[in-house]
XYZ file of C-alpha atoms in Angstrom:
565
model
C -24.684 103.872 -106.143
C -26.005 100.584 -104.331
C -24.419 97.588 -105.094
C -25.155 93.888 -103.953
C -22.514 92.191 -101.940
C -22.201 87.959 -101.308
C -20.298 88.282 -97.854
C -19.329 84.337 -97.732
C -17.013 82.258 -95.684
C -14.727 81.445 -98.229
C -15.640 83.410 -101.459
C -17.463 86.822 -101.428
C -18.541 88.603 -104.319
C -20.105 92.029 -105.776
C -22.469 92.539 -108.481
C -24.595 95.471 -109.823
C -28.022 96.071 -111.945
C -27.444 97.397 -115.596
C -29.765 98.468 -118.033
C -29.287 94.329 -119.037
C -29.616 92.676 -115.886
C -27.377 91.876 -112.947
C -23.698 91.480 -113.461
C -20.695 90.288 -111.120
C -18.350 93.273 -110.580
C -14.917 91.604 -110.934
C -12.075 92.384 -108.217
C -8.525 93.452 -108.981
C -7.310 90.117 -110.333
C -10.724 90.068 -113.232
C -11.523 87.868 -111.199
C -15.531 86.984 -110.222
C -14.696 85.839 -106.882
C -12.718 87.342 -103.769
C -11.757 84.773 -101.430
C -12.791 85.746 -98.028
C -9.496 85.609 -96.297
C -7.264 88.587 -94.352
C -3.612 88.485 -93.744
C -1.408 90.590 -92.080
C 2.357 90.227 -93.018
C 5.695 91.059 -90.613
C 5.932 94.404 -91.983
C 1.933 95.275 -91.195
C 0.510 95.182 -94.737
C -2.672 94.035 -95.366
C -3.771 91.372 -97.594
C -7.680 90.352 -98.800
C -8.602 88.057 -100.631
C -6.310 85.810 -103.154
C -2.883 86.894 -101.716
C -4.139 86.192 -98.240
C -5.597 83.170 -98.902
C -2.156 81.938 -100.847
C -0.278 83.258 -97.333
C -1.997 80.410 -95.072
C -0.157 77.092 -96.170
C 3.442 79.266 -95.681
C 2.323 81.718 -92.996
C -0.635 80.499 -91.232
C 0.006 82.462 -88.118
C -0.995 85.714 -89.971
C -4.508 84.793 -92.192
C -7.336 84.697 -90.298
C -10.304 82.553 -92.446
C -13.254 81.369 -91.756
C -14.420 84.268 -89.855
C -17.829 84.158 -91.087
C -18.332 81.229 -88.230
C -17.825 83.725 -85.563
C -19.803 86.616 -86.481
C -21.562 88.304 -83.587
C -19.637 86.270 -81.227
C -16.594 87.343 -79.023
C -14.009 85.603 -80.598
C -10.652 87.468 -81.268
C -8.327 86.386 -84.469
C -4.651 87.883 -83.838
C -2.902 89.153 -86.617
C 0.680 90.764 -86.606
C 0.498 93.319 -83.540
C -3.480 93.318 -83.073
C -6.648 91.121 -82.717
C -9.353 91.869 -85.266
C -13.251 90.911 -84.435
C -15.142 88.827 -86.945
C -16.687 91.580 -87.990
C -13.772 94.115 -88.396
C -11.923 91.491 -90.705
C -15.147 91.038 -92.638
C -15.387 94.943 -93.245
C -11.818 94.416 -94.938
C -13.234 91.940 -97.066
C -15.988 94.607 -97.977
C -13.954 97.665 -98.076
C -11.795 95.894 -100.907
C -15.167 94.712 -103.155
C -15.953 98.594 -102.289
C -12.745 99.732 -103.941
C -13.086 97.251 -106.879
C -16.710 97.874 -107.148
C -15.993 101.431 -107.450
C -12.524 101.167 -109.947
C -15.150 99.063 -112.238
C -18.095 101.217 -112.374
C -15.922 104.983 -112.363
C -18.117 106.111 -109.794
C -18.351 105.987 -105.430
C -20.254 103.234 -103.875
C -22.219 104.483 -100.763
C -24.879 101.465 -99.939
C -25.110 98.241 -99.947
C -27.459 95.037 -99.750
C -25.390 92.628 -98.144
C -26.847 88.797 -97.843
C -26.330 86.819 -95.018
C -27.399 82.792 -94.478
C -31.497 82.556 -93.370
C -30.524 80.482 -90.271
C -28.137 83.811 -88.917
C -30.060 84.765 -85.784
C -30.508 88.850 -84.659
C -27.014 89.081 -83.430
C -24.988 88.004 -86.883
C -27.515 90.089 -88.766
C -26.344 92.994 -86.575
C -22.501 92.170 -86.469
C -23.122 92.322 -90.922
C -24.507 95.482 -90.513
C -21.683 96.456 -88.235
C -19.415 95.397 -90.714
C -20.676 97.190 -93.686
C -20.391 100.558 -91.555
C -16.920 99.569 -90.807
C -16.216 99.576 -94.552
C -17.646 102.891 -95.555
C -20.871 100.975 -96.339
C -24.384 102.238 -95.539
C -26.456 99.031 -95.509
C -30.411 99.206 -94.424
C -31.432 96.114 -95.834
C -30.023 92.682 -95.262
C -31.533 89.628 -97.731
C -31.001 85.936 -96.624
C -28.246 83.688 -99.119
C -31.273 82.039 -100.472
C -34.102 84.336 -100.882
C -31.754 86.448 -103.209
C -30.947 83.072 -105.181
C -34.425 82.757 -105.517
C -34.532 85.921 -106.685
C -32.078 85.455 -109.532
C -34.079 82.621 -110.710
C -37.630 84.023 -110.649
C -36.673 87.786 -111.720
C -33.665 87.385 -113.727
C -34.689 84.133 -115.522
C -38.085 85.490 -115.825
C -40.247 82.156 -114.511
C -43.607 82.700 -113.242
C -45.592 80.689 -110.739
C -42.924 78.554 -109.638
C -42.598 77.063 -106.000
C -38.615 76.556 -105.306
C -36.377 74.796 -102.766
C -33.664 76.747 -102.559
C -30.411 74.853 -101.243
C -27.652 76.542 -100.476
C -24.386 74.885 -99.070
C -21.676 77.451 -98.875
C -17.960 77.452 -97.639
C -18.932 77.291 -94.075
C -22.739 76.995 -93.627
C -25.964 75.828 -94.533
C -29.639 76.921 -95.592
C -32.344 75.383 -97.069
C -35.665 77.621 -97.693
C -38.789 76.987 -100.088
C -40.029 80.362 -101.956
C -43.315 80.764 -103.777
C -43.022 83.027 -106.950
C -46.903 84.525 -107.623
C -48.472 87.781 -109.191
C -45.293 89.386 -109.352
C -44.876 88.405 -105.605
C -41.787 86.605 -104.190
C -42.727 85.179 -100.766
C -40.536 83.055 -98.999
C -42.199 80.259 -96.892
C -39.706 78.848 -94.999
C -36.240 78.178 -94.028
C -34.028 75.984 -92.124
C -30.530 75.620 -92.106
C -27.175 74.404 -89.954
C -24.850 77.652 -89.424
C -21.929 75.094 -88.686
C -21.895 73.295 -91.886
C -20.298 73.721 -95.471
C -17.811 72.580 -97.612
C -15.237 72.815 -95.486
C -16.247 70.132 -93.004
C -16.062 67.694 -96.282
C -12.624 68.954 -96.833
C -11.976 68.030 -93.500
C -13.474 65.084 -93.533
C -11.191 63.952 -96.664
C -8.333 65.209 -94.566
C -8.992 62.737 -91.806
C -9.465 59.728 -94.200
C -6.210 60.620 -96.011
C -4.438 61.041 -92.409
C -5.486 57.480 -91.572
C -4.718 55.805 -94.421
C -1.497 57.570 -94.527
C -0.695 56.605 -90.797
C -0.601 60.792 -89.609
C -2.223 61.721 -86.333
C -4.293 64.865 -87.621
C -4.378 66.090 -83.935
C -0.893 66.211 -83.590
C -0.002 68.455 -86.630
C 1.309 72.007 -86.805
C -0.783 74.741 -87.471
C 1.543 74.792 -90.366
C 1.155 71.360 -91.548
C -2.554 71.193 -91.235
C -2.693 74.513 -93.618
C -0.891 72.598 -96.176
C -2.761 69.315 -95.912
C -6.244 71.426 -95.782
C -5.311 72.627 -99.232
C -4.007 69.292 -100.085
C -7.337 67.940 -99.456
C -9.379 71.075 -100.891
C -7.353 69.767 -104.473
C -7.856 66.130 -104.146
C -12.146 66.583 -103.135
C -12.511 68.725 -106.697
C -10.877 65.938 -108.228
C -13.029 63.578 -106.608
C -15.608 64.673 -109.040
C -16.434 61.876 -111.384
C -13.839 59.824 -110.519
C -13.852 56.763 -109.257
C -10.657 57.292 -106.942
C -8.286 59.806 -106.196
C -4.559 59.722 -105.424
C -3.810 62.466 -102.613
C -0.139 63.508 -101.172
C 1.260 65.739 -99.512
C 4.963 66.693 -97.681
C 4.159 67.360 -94.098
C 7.082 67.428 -91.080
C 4.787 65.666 -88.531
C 6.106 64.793 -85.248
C 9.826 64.078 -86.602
C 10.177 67.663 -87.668
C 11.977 66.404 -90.954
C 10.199 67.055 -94.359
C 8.089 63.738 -95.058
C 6.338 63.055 -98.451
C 3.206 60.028 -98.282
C 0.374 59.635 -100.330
C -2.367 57.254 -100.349
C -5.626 56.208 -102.449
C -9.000 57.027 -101.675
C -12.026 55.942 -103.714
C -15.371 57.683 -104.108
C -17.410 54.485 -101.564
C -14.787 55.161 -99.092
C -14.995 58.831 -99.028
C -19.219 58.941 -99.512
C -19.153 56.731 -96.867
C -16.880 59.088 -94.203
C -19.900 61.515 -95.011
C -22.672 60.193 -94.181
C -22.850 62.058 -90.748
C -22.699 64.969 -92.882
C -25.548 64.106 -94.937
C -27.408 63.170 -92.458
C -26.985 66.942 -91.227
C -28.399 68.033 -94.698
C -31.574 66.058 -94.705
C -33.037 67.312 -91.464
C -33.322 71.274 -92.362
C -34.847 69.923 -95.797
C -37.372 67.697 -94.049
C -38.236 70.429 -91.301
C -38.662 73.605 -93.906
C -41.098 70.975 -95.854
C -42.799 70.138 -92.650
C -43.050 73.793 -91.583
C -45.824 74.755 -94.374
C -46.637 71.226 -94.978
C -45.525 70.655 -98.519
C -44.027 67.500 -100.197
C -41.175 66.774 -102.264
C -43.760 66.836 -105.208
C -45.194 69.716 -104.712
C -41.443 71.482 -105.293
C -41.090 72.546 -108.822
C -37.374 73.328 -108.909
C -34.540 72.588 -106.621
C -31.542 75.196 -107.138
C -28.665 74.781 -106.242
C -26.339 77.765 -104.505
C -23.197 77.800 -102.909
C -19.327 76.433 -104.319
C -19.754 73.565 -101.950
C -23.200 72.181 -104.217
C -20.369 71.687 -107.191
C -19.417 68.503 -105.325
C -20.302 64.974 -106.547
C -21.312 63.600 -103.350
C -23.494 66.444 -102.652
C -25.364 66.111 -105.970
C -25.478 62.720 -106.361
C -26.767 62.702 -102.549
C -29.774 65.737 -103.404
C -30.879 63.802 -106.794
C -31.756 60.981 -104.453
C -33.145 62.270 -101.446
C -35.349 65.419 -103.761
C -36.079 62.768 -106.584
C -35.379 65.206 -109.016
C -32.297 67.014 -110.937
C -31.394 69.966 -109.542
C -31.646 73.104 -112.060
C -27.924 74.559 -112.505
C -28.786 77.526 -114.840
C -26.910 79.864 -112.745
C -23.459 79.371 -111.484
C -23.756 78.929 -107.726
C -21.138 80.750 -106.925
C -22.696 83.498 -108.534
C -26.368 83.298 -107.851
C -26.795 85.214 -104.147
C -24.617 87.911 -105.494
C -27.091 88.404 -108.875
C -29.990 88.893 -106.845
C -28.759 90.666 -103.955
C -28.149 93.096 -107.408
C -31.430 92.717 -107.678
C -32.693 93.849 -104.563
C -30.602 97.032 -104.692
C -32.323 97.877 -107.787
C -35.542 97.156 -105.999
C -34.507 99.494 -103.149
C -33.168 102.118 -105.398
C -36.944 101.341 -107.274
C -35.754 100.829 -110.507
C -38.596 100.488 -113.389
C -37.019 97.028 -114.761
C -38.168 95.855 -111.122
C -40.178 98.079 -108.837
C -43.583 96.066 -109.684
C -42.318 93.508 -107.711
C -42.907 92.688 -103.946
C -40.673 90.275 -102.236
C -41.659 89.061 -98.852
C -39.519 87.409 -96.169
C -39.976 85.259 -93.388
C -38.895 85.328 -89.332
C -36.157 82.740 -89.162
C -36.150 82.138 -85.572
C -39.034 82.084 -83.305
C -39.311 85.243 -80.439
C -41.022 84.387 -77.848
C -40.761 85.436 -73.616
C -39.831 83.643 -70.736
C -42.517 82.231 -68.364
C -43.411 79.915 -65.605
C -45.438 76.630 -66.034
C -47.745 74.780 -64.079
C -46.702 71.247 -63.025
C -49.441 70.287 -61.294
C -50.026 70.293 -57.296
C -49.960 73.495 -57.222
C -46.281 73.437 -58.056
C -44.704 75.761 -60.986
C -41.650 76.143 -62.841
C -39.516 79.217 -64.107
C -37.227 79.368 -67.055
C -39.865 78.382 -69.528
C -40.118 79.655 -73.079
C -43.109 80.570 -74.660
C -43.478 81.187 -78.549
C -45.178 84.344 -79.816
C -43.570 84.669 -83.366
C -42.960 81.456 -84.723
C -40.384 80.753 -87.091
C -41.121 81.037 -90.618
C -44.303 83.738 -90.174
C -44.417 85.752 -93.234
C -42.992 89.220 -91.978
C -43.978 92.266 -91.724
C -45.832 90.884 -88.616
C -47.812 91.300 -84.923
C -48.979 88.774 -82.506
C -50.285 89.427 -79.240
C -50.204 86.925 -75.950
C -51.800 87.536 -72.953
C -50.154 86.631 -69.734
C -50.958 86.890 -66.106
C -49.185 87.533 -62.496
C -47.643 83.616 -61.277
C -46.700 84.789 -57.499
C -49.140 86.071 -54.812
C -48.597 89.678 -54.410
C -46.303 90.494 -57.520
C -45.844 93.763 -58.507
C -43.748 94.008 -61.431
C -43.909 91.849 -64.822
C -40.930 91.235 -66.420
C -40.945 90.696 -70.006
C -37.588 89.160 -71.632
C -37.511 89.431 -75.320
C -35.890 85.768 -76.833
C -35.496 84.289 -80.006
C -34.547 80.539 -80.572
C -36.381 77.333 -80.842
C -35.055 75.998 -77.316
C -38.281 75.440 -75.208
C -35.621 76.790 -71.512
C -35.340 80.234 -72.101
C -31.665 80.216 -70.938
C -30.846 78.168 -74.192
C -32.044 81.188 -76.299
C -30.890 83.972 -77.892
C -31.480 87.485 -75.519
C -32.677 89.979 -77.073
C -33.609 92.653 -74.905
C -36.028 93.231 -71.736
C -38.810 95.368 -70.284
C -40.627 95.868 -66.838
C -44.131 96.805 -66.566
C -45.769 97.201 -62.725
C -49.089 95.993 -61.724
C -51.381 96.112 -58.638
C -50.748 93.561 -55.865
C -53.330 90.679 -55.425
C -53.273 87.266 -55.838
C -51.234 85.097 -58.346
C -53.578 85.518 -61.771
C -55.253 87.896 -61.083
C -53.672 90.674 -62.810
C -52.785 90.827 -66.799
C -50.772 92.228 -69.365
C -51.028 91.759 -73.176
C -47.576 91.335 -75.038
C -47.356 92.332 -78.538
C -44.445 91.885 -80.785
C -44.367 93.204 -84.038
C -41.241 92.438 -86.495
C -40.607 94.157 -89.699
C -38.337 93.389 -93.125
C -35.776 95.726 -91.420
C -34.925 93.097 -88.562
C -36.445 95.788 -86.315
C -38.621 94.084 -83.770
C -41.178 96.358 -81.323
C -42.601 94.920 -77.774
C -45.569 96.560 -76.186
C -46.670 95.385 -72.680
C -49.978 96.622 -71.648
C -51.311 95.922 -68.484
C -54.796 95.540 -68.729
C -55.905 97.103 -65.041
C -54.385 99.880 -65.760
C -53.875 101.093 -69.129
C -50.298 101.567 -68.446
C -48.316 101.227 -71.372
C -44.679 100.431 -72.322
C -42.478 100.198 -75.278
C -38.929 98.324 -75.994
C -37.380 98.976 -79.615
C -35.105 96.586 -81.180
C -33.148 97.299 -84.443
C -31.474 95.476 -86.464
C -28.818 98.233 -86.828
C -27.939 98.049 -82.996
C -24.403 96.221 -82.051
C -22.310 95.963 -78.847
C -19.870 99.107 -79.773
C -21.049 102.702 -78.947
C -20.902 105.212 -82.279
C -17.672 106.809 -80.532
C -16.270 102.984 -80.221
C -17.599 102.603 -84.129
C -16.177 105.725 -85.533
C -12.311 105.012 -83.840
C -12.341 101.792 -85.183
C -13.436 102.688 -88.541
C -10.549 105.551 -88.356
C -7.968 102.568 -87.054
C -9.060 100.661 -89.770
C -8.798 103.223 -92.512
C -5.109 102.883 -92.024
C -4.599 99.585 -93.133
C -4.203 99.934 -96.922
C -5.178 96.634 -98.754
C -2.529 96.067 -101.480
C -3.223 97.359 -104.923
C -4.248 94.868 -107.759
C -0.961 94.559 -109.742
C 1.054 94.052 -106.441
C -1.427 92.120 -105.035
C -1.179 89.934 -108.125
C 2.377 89.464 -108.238
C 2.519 87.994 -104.461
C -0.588 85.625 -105.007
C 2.009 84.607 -108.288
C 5.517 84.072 -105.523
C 3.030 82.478 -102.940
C 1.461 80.004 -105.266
C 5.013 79.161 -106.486
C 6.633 79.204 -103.128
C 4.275 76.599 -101.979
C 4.721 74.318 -105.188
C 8.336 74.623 -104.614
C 8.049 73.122 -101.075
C 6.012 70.403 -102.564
C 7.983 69.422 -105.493
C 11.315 67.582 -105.791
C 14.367 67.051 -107.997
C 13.964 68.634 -111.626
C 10.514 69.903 -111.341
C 11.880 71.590 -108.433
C 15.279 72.833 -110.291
C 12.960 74.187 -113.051
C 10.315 75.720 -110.925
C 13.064 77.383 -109.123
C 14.861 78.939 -112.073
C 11.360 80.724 -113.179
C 11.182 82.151 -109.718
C 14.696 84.033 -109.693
C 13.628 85.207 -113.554
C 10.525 86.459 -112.222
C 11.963 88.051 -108.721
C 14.749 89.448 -110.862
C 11.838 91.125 -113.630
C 10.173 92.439 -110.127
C 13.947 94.545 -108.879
C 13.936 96.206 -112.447
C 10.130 97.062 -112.322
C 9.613 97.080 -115.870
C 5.907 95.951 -116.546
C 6.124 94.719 -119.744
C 9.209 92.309 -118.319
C 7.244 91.640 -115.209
C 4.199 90.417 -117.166
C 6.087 88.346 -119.422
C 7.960 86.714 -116.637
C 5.044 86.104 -114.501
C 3.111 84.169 -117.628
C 6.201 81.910 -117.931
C 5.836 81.103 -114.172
C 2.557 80.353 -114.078
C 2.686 77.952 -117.404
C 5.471 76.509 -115.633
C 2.994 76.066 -112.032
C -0.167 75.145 -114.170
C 2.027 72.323 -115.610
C 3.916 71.254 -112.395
C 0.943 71.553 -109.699
């Protein structure tokens, strides 16, 4: 079975095709979304999703979140006895939609299409891939965040001959990418995109206004305190919505060490205004995809919106004035990438409700070589990069440069393979490198032909050919390779197969105690008395284990939290 997975920053989800369509596989809890959060607790249990995420205002020493940010990099989270890789705590993320996926459809999940943002370059792409296999996954086909929104909209909602501006603002980053829906064709035109921007930089931002107005130095807070005031923050900016103001507190210990409650007002001007830099970040990738295949706002027939962080006011209210138009919400955003990434499986597994259809894709980032430039008396300059794929070429594609010996007496032509948009090669992405020889003589005189030729499957083929000579060489690069060895990938899949993610009623019971743990901190005099009275009932239901007791208890704790906080 193939199943579609949303692998966000801070939600992820799973969905399937059914004789009726997509639908969202929901996790342990019945729950649509699985927040995309690990935690590792004193005793070495694992936690994903809801329970972990519920951990990081109490515990924050042991969640690691985020960790889409850091995918393909180097960076190390430490949990309990061990550091995890960005992509190891993302395969725990997948492994548990795996197990729910599975629990929900009575059958074993073997493949999956997993969507990434457009703007991820080669080396996130691979690190997803990497993660997948991690999880027990088989994944050959990636599909950018907003190509499999656009999917969901032109397949699943049936609408024909429709050009789309697909923007999608998620937890933690950014794309924006125009499709063209045709013939029963699906090509994607362009995309652009921030992979450091999301809704958690306008939580953050809220944080900093609060911390001002509430005279806190946010740089001086504990790890600790800022977890609490994040979430503080995360409340008060869905409140935000349609009001006019909001009133935001929160009990931090600050530099005196001693509990301290404050709370201050903060009104929609002041808060649109401590944006700005943030939208400012959003209208460039919208004006450079439009630029890219020279469209205008008017020639867009529907702007969709994807992503949790497109619920927000100021976001909305700043996309109906800079598209001139209402964006179409006929899909849940949260749920839109994970529809059509359903899609795409059943186009890979070639279902009939779907196999007529051809989706196309585009190169994100441009590939290109390194090269020296003339600067004129005779005088030239290394480090250059020169463009031989440009971003946003419809792929499955081949271009071919020719290029020609810069020293007196060279030998040897180095090709370095490069994607970015940086015109110094050093400020590029490597990708890989090959050396062809050629006949001494003078500088230009002798040529070779470079041909790159990039497929769907991120797998990207160089060919130097030296012209003299005939002499021939090849350099492979797929999207499946990654910086572990399979010996490296197969020990760490058999560490990681030892961590046992908590089952769902557990699990459910300590998201319950978390939630309530933190409220108690927060609250004070009889709300706190009462809150903690339906905490012992409930830990005292847990000691005798009997479910029906357990169930009932729990409900009467969270009417008593959904009341209270």
């Amino acid at each position: 079975m193939i199943i579609g997975i949303d692998l966000g920053t801070t939600n992820s989800l799973a969905a399937c095709f059914t004789e009726n369509g997509p639908v969202i596989i929901p996790n342990r809890q019945g729950k649509p979304l699985t927040p995309s959060a690990v935690s590792v607790d004193e005793e070495g249990n694992v936690f994903v999703g809801e329970a972990a995420k519920e951990r990081q205002a109490l515990y924050p020493d042991t969640v690691a979140v985020s960790f889409k940010r850091s995918m393909g990099t180097d960076r190390e989270y430490r949990l309990g006895q061990r550091g995890y890789r960005p992509e190891e705590l993302s395969s725990l993320v997948l492994r548990s939609l795996k197990e729910d996926a599975e629990a929900f459809l009575g059958e074993p999940v073997t493949e999956a299409v997993i969507s990434v943002p457009a703007y991820f370059d080669d080396r996130r792409r691979k690190a997803t891939k990497l993660a997948g296999e991690l999880a027990g996954l088989k994944v050959e086909r990636i599909v950018s965040e907003p190509t499999a929104a656009a999917v969901a909209y032109g397949l699943y909602e049936r609408r024909e001959n429709t050009r789309f501006l697909v923007f999608d603002l998620g937890g933690g980053t950014f794309d924006v990418s125009i499709l063209e829906l045709y013939d029963q064709i699906l090509e994607v035109r362009a995309v652009a995109g921030d992979n450091y921007l999301g809704g958690d930089d306008f939580t953050e931002t809220l944080m900093k206004l609060f911390c001002q107005k509430a005279g806190w130095k946010a740089e001086k807070l504990s790890r600790r305190d800022r977890a609490r005031l994040f979430g503080a923050a995360e409340r008060a900016k869905r409140r935000m919505n349609g009001a006019a103001e909001v009133e935001m507190s929160c009990i931090l210990e600050g530099e005196t060490g001693r509990p301290e409650k404050r709370q201050a007002t903060i009104s929609y001007r002041e808060y649109e205004k401590a944006c700005e830099p943030l939208l400012e970040k959003i209208r460039q990738p919208v004006k450079r995809s439009l630029s890219d295949v020279r469209l205008k706002l008017s020639d867009i027939d529907v702007a969709v919106l994807v992503g949790g962080a497109t619920r927000l006011q100021i976001v909305r209210d700043f996309l109906i004035r800079l598209l001139h138009q209402f964006p179409d919400t006929a899909i849940n955003p949260d749920e839109a990438v994970a529809l059509g990434t359903a899609v795409s499986a059943a186009m890979k597994e070639r279902r009939k409700e779907v196999r007529e259809v051809i989706l196309t894709d585009v190169c994100s980032f441009t590939l290109g070589t390194e090269v020296s430039v003339e600067l004129g008396n005779g005088r030239k300059e290394g480090g250059h990069f020169c463009p031989i794929i440009e971003r946003n070429t419809v792929i499955p594609a081949s271009r071919t440069q020719r290029f020609y010996t810069a020293n007196e007496g060279q030998e040897r032509i180095r090709v370095r393979v490069l994607q970015g948009e940086s015109r110094f090669a050093d400020n590029n992405l490597f990708l890989g490198e090959l050396e062809v020889g050629v006949p001494k003589g003078p500088a230009g005189k002798e040529s070779v032909d470079v041909t790159y030729t990039y497929d769907v499957n991120s797998i990207l083929e160089v060919e130097a050919h030296v012209i003299s000579t005939d002499e021939r060489k090849k350099l492979i690069i797929r999207g499946k390779e990654n910086r572990m060895s399979e010996e490296e990938i197969a020990a760490r899949m058999k560490e990681l197969s030892f961590l046992k993610i908590q089952p769902g009623d557990r699990e459910e019971n300590r998201v319950v105690l978390l939630r309530a743990e933190k409220a108690y901190e927060e609250l004070l005099g009889d709300e706190r008395k009462m809150l903690e009275y339906r905490i012992e009932k409930f830990e005292e239901a847990l000691k005798n284990g009997n479910r029906d007791t357990i169930r009932e208890e729990r409900e009467k704790l969270l009417e008593v939290l959904n009341t209270l906080w």
